[in-house]
Amino acid sequence: MANSLTFDPSAGTPVSVNLTINSGADFINDFTVKTTSGSAFDFSGAGTTWTGSSQMAKSVSIGSSGYAVATFNVGFTSAAGGKFQISLGSTDTRSLTEGRYVYDVLVSSGTTVYKIIDGNIIVKPGISSAP
């Protein structure tokens, strides 16, 4: 699934994006980030090195311990084009129990860290399995 969002570093507020993970399946979600003027956010500009991180935890309303239960892989698929993705492999999603989780995505450049995205994740159990 692909999501497009506008990133304003001065706003200090993440964009909320809700996601769904099917237990036991590979999970990949692509994001395209734009500036407030509508152009691609350049994660590679001016010699700046950007990195990303993302984790999920059981939702507080469901009895969260507050600890991350999964850490997403974060990769810039087109840094100059403002594109990155978060992913979990099927082994990781298989260990998730059904329910509602929360997650966030952080991007950083040097010592500056921005929470760019947050939201809910619904984990659906697998019903069928491959032979």
mmCIF file with all atom_site columns, C-alpha atoms in Angstrom:
data_model
loop_
_atom_site.group_PDB
_atom_site.id
_atom_site.type_symbol
_atom_site.label_atom_id
_atom_site.label_alt_id
_atom_site.label_comp_id
_atom_site.label_asym_id
_atom_site.label_entity_id
_atom_site.label_seq_id
_atom_site.pdbx_PDB_ins_code
_atom_site.Cartn_x
_atom_site.Cartn_y
_atom_site.Cartn_z
_atom_site.occupancy
_atom_site.B_iso_or_equiv
_atom_site.pdbx_formal_charge
_atom_site.auth_seq_id
_atom_site.auth_comp_id
_atom_site.auth_asym_id
_atom_site.auth_atom_id
_atom_site.pdbx_PDB_model_num
ATOM 1   C CA . MET A 1 1   ? 0.000  0.000   0.000  1.00 0.00 ? 1   MET A CA 1
ATOM 2   C CA . ALA A 1 2   ? 1.240  3.525   -0.724 1.00 0.00 ? 2   ALA A CA 1
ATOM 3   C CA . ASN A 1 3   ? 0.513  6.651   1.275  1.00 0.00 ? 3   ASN A CA 1
ATOM 4   C CA . SER A 1 4   ? 1.290  10.238  0.340  1.00 0.00 ? 4   SER A CA 1
ATOM 5   C CA . LEU A 1 5   ? 1.808  12.843  3.032  1.00 0.00 ? 5   LEU A CA 1
ATOM 6   C CA . THR A 1 6   ? 3.032  16.395  3.534  1.00 0.00 ? 6   THR A CA 1
ATOM 7   C CA . PHE A 1 7   ? 5.969  16.893  5.908  1.00 0.00 ? 7   PHE A CA 1
ATOM 8   C CA . ASP A 1 8   ? 6.473  20.274  7.561  1.00 0.00 ? 8   ASP A CA 1
ATOM 9   C CA . PRO A 1 9   ? 9.460  19.997  9.922  1.00 0.00 ? 9   PRO A CA 1
ATOM 10  C CA . SER A 1 10  ? 8.469  23.236  11.676 1.00 0.00 ? 10  SER A CA 1
ATOM 11  C CA . ALA A 1 11  ? 4.957  21.966  12.528 1.00 0.00 ? 11  ALA A CA 1
ATOM 12  C CA . GLY A 1 12  ? 6.141  19.427  15.089 1.00 0.00 ? 12  GLY A CA 1
ATOM 13  C CA . THR A 1 13  ? 3.096  17.244  14.477 1.00 0.00 ? 13  THR A CA 1
ATOM 14  C CA . PRO A 1 14  ? 3.190  13.832  12.805 1.00 0.00 ? 14  PRO A CA 1
ATOM 15  C CA . VAL A 1 15  ? 0.742  12.789  10.105 1.00 0.00 ? 15  VAL A CA 1
ATOM 16  C CA . SER A 1 16  ? -1.631 10.030  11.250 1.00 0.00 ? 16  SER A CA 1
ATOM 17  C CA . VAL A 1 17  ? -1.787 6.992   8.967  1.00 0.00 ? 17  VAL A CA 1
ATOM 18  C CA . ASN A 1 18  ? -3.631 3.821   10.004 1.00 0.00 ? 18  ASN A CA 1
ATOM 19  C CA . LEU A 1 19  ? -2.404 0.469   8.668  1.00 0.00 ? 19  LEU A CA 1
ATOM 20  C CA . THR A 1 20  ? -3.381 -3.214  8.602  1.00 0.00 ? 20  THR A CA 1
ATOM 21  C CA . ILE A 1 21  ? -1.058 -6.204  8.931  1.00 0.00 ? 21  ILE A CA 1
ATOM 22  C CA . ASN A 1 22  ? -2.108 -9.743  8.031  1.00 0.00 ? 22  ASN A CA 1
ATOM 23  C CA . SER A 1 23  ? -0.446 -12.145 10.451 1.00 0.00 ? 23  SER A CA 1
ATOM 24  C CA . GLY A 1 24  ? 1.995  -14.512 8.731  1.00 0.00 ? 24  GLY A CA 1
ATOM 25  C CA . ALA A 1 25  ? 2.306  -12.394 5.569  1.00 0.00 ? 25  ALA A CA 1
ATOM 26  C CA . ASP A 1 26  ? 5.062  -10.041 4.470  1.00 0.00 ? 26  ASP A CA 1
ATOM 27  C CA . PHE A 1 27  ? 4.161  -6.437  5.257  1.00 0.00 ? 27  PHE A CA 1
ATOM 28  C CA . ILE A 1 28  ? 5.406  -3.527  3.135  1.00 0.00 ? 28  ILE A CA 1
ATOM 29  C CA . ASN A 1 29  ? 4.022  -0.010  3.155  1.00 0.00 ? 29  ASN A CA 1
ATOM 30  C CA . ASP A 1 30  ? 5.374  2.738   0.887  1.00 0.00 ? 30  ASP A CA 1
ATOM 31  C CA . PHE A 1 31  ? 5.246  6.431   1.751  1.00 0.00 ? 31  PHE A CA 1
ATOM 32  C CA . THR A 1 32  ? 5.748  9.431   -0.535 1.00 0.00 ? 32  THR A CA 1
ATOM 33  C CA . VAL A 1 33  ? 6.630  12.596  1.345  1.00 0.00 ? 33  VAL A CA 1
ATOM 34  C CA . LYS A 1 34  ? 6.013  16.069  -0.066 1.00 0.00 ? 34  LYS A CA 1
ATOM 35  C CA . THR A 1 35  ? 6.952  19.542  1.147  1.00 0.00 ? 35  THR A CA 1
ATOM 36  C CA . THR A 1 36  ? 4.291  22.104  1.995  1.00 0.00 ? 36  THR A CA 1
ATOM 37  C CA . SER A 1 37  ? 4.752  23.518  -1.526 1.00 0.00 ? 37  SER A CA 1
ATOM 38  C CA . GLY A 1 38  ? 3.890  20.120  -3.054 1.00 0.00 ? 38  GLY A CA 1
ATOM 39  C CA . SER A 1 39  ? 7.317  19.062  -4.302 1.00 0.00 ? 39  SER A CA 1
ATOM 40  C CA . ALA A 1 40  ? 9.050  15.865  -3.217 1.00 0.00 ? 40  ALA A CA 1
ATOM 41  C CA . PHE A 1 41  ? 10.784 16.131  0.162  1.00 0.00 ? 41  PHE A CA 1
ATOM 42  C CA . ASP A 1 42  ? 14.473 15.593  -0.607 1.00 0.00 ? 42  ASP A CA 1
ATOM 43  C CA . PHE A 1 43  ? 15.934 13.238  1.984  1.00 0.00 ? 43  PHE A CA 1
ATOM 44  C CA . SER A 1 44  ? 19.281 13.419  0.150  1.00 0.00 ? 44  SER A CA 1
ATOM 45  C CA . GLY A 1 45  ? 19.696 17.165  -0.391 1.00 0.00 ? 45  GLY A CA 1
ATOM 46  C CA . ALA A 1 46  ? 22.586 19.391  0.627  1.00 0.00 ? 46  ALA A CA 1
ATOM 47  C CA . GLY A 1 47  ? 24.810 16.506  1.701  1.00 0.00 ? 47  GLY A CA 1
ATOM 48  C CA . THR A 1 48  ? 22.430 15.650  4.525  1.00 0.00 ? 48  THR A CA 1
ATOM 49  C CA . THR A 1 49  ? 22.183 12.017  5.611  1.00 0.00 ? 49  THR A CA 1
ATOM 50  C CA . TRP A 1 50  ? 18.714 10.979  6.749  1.00 0.00 ? 50  TRP A CA 1
ATOM 51  C CA . THR A 1 51  ? 17.896 7.778   8.611  1.00 0.00 ? 51  THR A CA 1
ATOM 52  C CA . GLY A 1 52  ? 14.611 6.272   9.708  1.00 0.00 ? 52  GLY A CA 1
ATOM 53  C CA . SER A 1 53  ? 13.294 4.054   12.479 1.00 0.00 ? 53  SER A CA 1
ATOM 54  C CA . SER A 1 54  ? 9.886  2.666   13.350 1.00 0.00 ? 54  SER A CA 1
ATOM 55  C CA . GLN A 1 55  ? 8.379  0.481   16.059 1.00 0.00 ? 55  GLN A CA 1
ATOM 56  C CA . MET A 1 56  ? 4.971  -0.746  17.131 1.00 0.00 ? 56  MET A CA 1
ATOM 57  C CA . ALA A 1 57  ? 3.502  -1.551  20.553 1.00 0.00 ? 57  ALA A CA 1
ATOM 58  C CA . LYS A 1 58  ? 0.204  -2.937  21.784 1.00 0.00 ? 58  LYS A CA 1
ATOM 59  C CA . SER A 1 59  ? -2.370 -0.152  22.072 1.00 0.00 ? 59  SER A CA 1
ATOM 60  C CA . VAL A 1 60  ? -2.652 1.365   25.563 1.00 0.00 ? 60  VAL A CA 1
ATOM 61  C CA . SER A 1 61  ? -6.412 0.817   25.635 1.00 0.00 ? 61  SER A CA 1
ATOM 62  C CA . ILE A 1 62  ? -5.791 -2.903  25.112 1.00 0.00 ? 62  ILE A CA 1
ATOM 63  C CA . GLY A 1 63  ? -3.471 -3.263  28.112 1.00 0.00 ? 63  GLY A CA 1
ATOM 64  C CA . SER A 1 64  ? -0.134 -2.208  26.669 1.00 0.00 ? 64  SER A CA 1
ATOM 65  C CA . SER A 1 65  ? 3.045  -2.787  28.566 1.00 0.00 ? 65  SER A CA 1
ATOM 66  C CA . GLY A 1 66  ? 4.458  0.163   26.640 1.00 0.00 ? 66  GLY A CA 1
ATOM 67  C CA . TYR A 1 67  ? 7.203  -1.969  25.131 1.00 0.00 ? 67  TYR A CA 1
ATOM 68  C CA . ALA A 1 68  ? 7.798  -2.307  21.413 1.00 0.00 ? 68  ALA A CA 1
ATOM 69  C CA . VAL A 1 69  ? 6.689  -5.680  20.073 1.00 0.00 ? 69  VAL A CA 1
ATOM 70  C CA . ALA A 1 70  ? 8.148  -5.192  16.594 1.00 0.00 ? 70  ALA A CA 1
ATOM 71  C CA . THR A 1 71  ? 10.721 -3.003  14.904 1.00 0.00 ? 71  THR A CA 1
ATOM 72  C CA . PHE A 1 72  ? 10.093 -2.204  11.260 1.00 0.00 ? 72  PHE A CA 1
ATOM 73  C CA . ASN A 1 73  ? 12.781 -2.123  8.615  1.00 0.00 ? 73  ASN A CA 1
ATOM 74  C CA . VAL A 1 74  ? 12.900 1.435   7.238  1.00 0.00 ? 74  VAL A CA 1
ATOM 75  C CA . GLY A 1 75  ? 14.470 2.081   3.850  1.00 0.00 ? 75  GLY A CA 1
ATOM 76  C CA . PHE A 1 76  ? 14.620 5.082   1.545  1.00 0.00 ? 76  PHE A CA 1
ATOM 77  C CA . THR A 1 77  ? 13.591 3.783   -1.874 1.00 0.00 ? 77  THR A CA 1
ATOM 78  C CA . SER A 1 78  ? 14.124 7.197   -3.517 1.00 0.00 ? 78  SER A CA 1
ATOM 79  C CA . ALA A 1 79  ? 15.633 9.654   -1.041 1.00 0.00 ? 79  ALA A CA 1
ATOM 80  C CA . ALA A 1 80  ? 15.608 12.499  -3.578 1.00 0.00 ? 80  ALA A CA 1
ATOM 81  C CA . GLY A 1 81  ? 12.006 11.651  -4.508 1.00 0.00 ? 81  GLY A CA 1
ATOM 82  C CA . GLY A 1 82  ? 10.821 11.640  -0.881 1.00 0.00 ? 82  GLY A CA 1
ATOM 83  C CA . LYS A 1 83  ? 10.053 7.918   -0.910 1.00 0.00 ? 83  LYS A CA 1
ATOM 84  C CA . PHE A 1 84  ? 10.629 5.369   1.829  1.00 0.00 ? 84  PHE A CA 1
ATOM 85  C CA . GLN A 1 85  ? 9.025  2.186   3.054  1.00 0.00 ? 85  GLN A CA 1
ATOM 86  C CA . ILE A 1 86  ? 8.520  0.305   6.274  1.00 0.00 ? 86  ILE A CA 1
ATOM 87  C CA . SER A 1 87  ? 8.386  -3.469  6.283  1.00 0.00 ? 87  SER A CA 1
ATOM 88  C CA . LEU A 1 88  ? 8.205  -6.628  8.377  1.00 0.00 ? 88  LEU A CA 1
ATOM 89  C CA . GLY A 1 89  ? 8.832  -10.139 7.121  1.00 0.00 ? 89  GLY A CA 1
ATOM 90  C CA . SER A 1 90  ? 6.328  -12.963 7.461  1.00 0.00 ? 90  SER A CA 1
ATOM 91  C CA . THR A 1 91  ? 8.253  -14.496 10.381 1.00 0.00 ? 91  THR A CA 1
ATOM 92  C CA . ASP A 1 92  ? 7.871  -11.229 12.308 1.00 0.00 ? 92  ASP A CA 1
ATOM 93  C CA . THR A 1 93  ? 4.181  -10.773 11.500 1.00 0.00 ? 93  THR A CA 1
ATOM 94  C CA . ARG A 1 94  ? 3.438  -14.403 12.388 1.00 0.00 ? 94  ARG A CA 1
ATOM 95  C CA . SER A 1 95  ? 4.524  -13.712 15.990 1.00 0.00 ? 95  SER A CA 1
ATOM 96  C CA . LEU A 1 96  ? 2.069  -10.804 16.374 1.00 0.00 ? 96  LEU A CA 1
ATOM 97  C CA . THR A 1 97  ? -1.175 -11.506 18.178 1.00 0.00 ? 97  THR A CA 1
ATOM 98  C CA . GLU A 1 98  ? -4.457 -10.263 16.768 1.00 0.00 ? 98  GLU A CA 1
ATOM 99  C CA . GLY A 1 99  ? -5.472 -6.804  17.919 1.00 0.00 ? 99  GLY A CA 1
ATOM 100 C CA . ARG A 1 100 ? -4.843 -3.093  17.825 1.00 0.00 ? 100 ARG A CA 1
ATOM 101 C CA . TYR A 1 101 ? -1.368 -1.616  18.038 1.00 0.00 ? 101 TYR A CA 1
ATOM 102 C CA . VAL A 1 102 ? 0.149  1.845   17.769 1.00 0.00 ? 102 VAL A CA 1
ATOM 103 C CA . TYR A 1 103 ? 3.259  2.755   15.799 1.00 0.00 ? 103 TYR A CA 1
ATOM 104 C CA . ASP A 1 104 ? 5.372  5.691   14.779 1.00 0.00 ? 104 ASP A CA 1
ATOM 105 C CA . VAL A 1 105 ? 8.014  6.476   12.206 1.00 0.00 ? 105 VAL A CA 1
ATOM 106 C CA . LEU A 1 106 ? 10.947 8.720   13.058 1.00 0.00 ? 106 LEU A CA 1
ATOM 107 C CA . VAL A 1 107 ? 13.300 10.326  10.561 1.00 0.00 ? 107 VAL A CA 1
ATOM 108 C CA . SER A 1 108 ? 16.486 12.014  11.613 1.00 0.00 ? 108 SER A CA 1
ATOM 109 C CA . SER A 1 109 ? 19.241 14.105  10.190 1.00 0.00 ? 109 SER A CA 1
ATOM 110 C CA . GLY A 1 110 ? 22.235 14.469  12.468 1.00 0.00 ? 110 GLY A CA 1
ATOM 111 C CA . THR A 1 111 ? 20.928 15.068  15.988 1.00 0.00 ? 111 THR A CA 1
ATOM 112 C CA . THR A 1 112 ? 17.549 16.377  14.787 1.00 0.00 ? 112 THR A CA 1
ATOM 113 C CA . VAL A 1 113 ? 14.751 13.800  15.057 1.00 0.00 ? 113 VAL A CA 1
ATOM 114 C CA . TYR A 1 114 ? 11.230 14.226  13.670 1.00 0.00 ? 114 TYR A CA 1
ATOM 115 C CA . LYS A 1 115 ? 8.233  12.014  14.368 1.00 0.00 ? 115 LYS A CA 1
ATOM 116 C CA . ILE A 1 116 ? 6.886  12.090  10.812 1.00 0.00 ? 116 ILE A CA 1
ATOM 117 C CA . ILE A 1 117 ? 4.077  9.501   11.054 1.00 0.00 ? 117 ILE A CA 1
ATOM 118 C CA . ASP A 1 118 ? 2.047  7.819   13.756 1.00 0.00 ? 118 ASP A CA 1
ATOM 119 C CA . GLY A 1 119 ? -1.154 5.845   13.860 1.00 0.00 ? 119 GLY A CA 1
ATOM 120 C CA . ASN A 1 120 ? -2.915 2.592   14.632 1.00 0.00 ? 120 ASN A CA 1
ATOM 121 C CA . ILE A 1 121 ? -2.191 -0.822  13.187 1.00 0.00 ? 121 ILE A CA 1
ATOM 122 C CA . ILE A 1 122 ? -4.784 -3.569  13.152 1.00 0.00 ? 122 ILE A CA 1
ATOM 123 C CA . VAL A 1 123 ? -3.259 -7.048  13.099 1.00 0.00 ? 123 VAL A CA 1
ATOM 124 C CA . LYS A 1 124 ? -5.587 -9.592  11.507 1.00 0.00 ? 124 LYS A CA 1
ATOM 125 C CA . PRO A 1 125 ? -5.037 -13.290 12.139 1.00 0.00 ? 125 PRO A CA 1
ATOM 126 C CA . GLY A 1 126 ? -4.307 -15.667 9.289  1.00 0.00 ? 126 GLY A CA 1
ATOM 127 C CA . ILE A 1 127 ? -7.206 -17.874 8.310  1.00 0.00 ? 127 ILE A CA 1
ATOM 128 C CA . SER A 1 128 ? -5.704 -19.985 5.539  1.00 0.00 ? 128 SER A CA 1
ATOM 129 C CA . SER A 1 129 ? -2.182 -21.228 5.114  1.00 0.00 ? 129 SER A CA 1
ATOM 130 C CA . ALA A 1 130 ? -0.179 -22.034 2.034  1.00 0.00 ? 130 ALA A CA 1
ATOM 131 C CA . PRO A 1 131 ? 0.262  -25.732 1.285  1.00 0.00 ? 131 PRO A CA 1
#
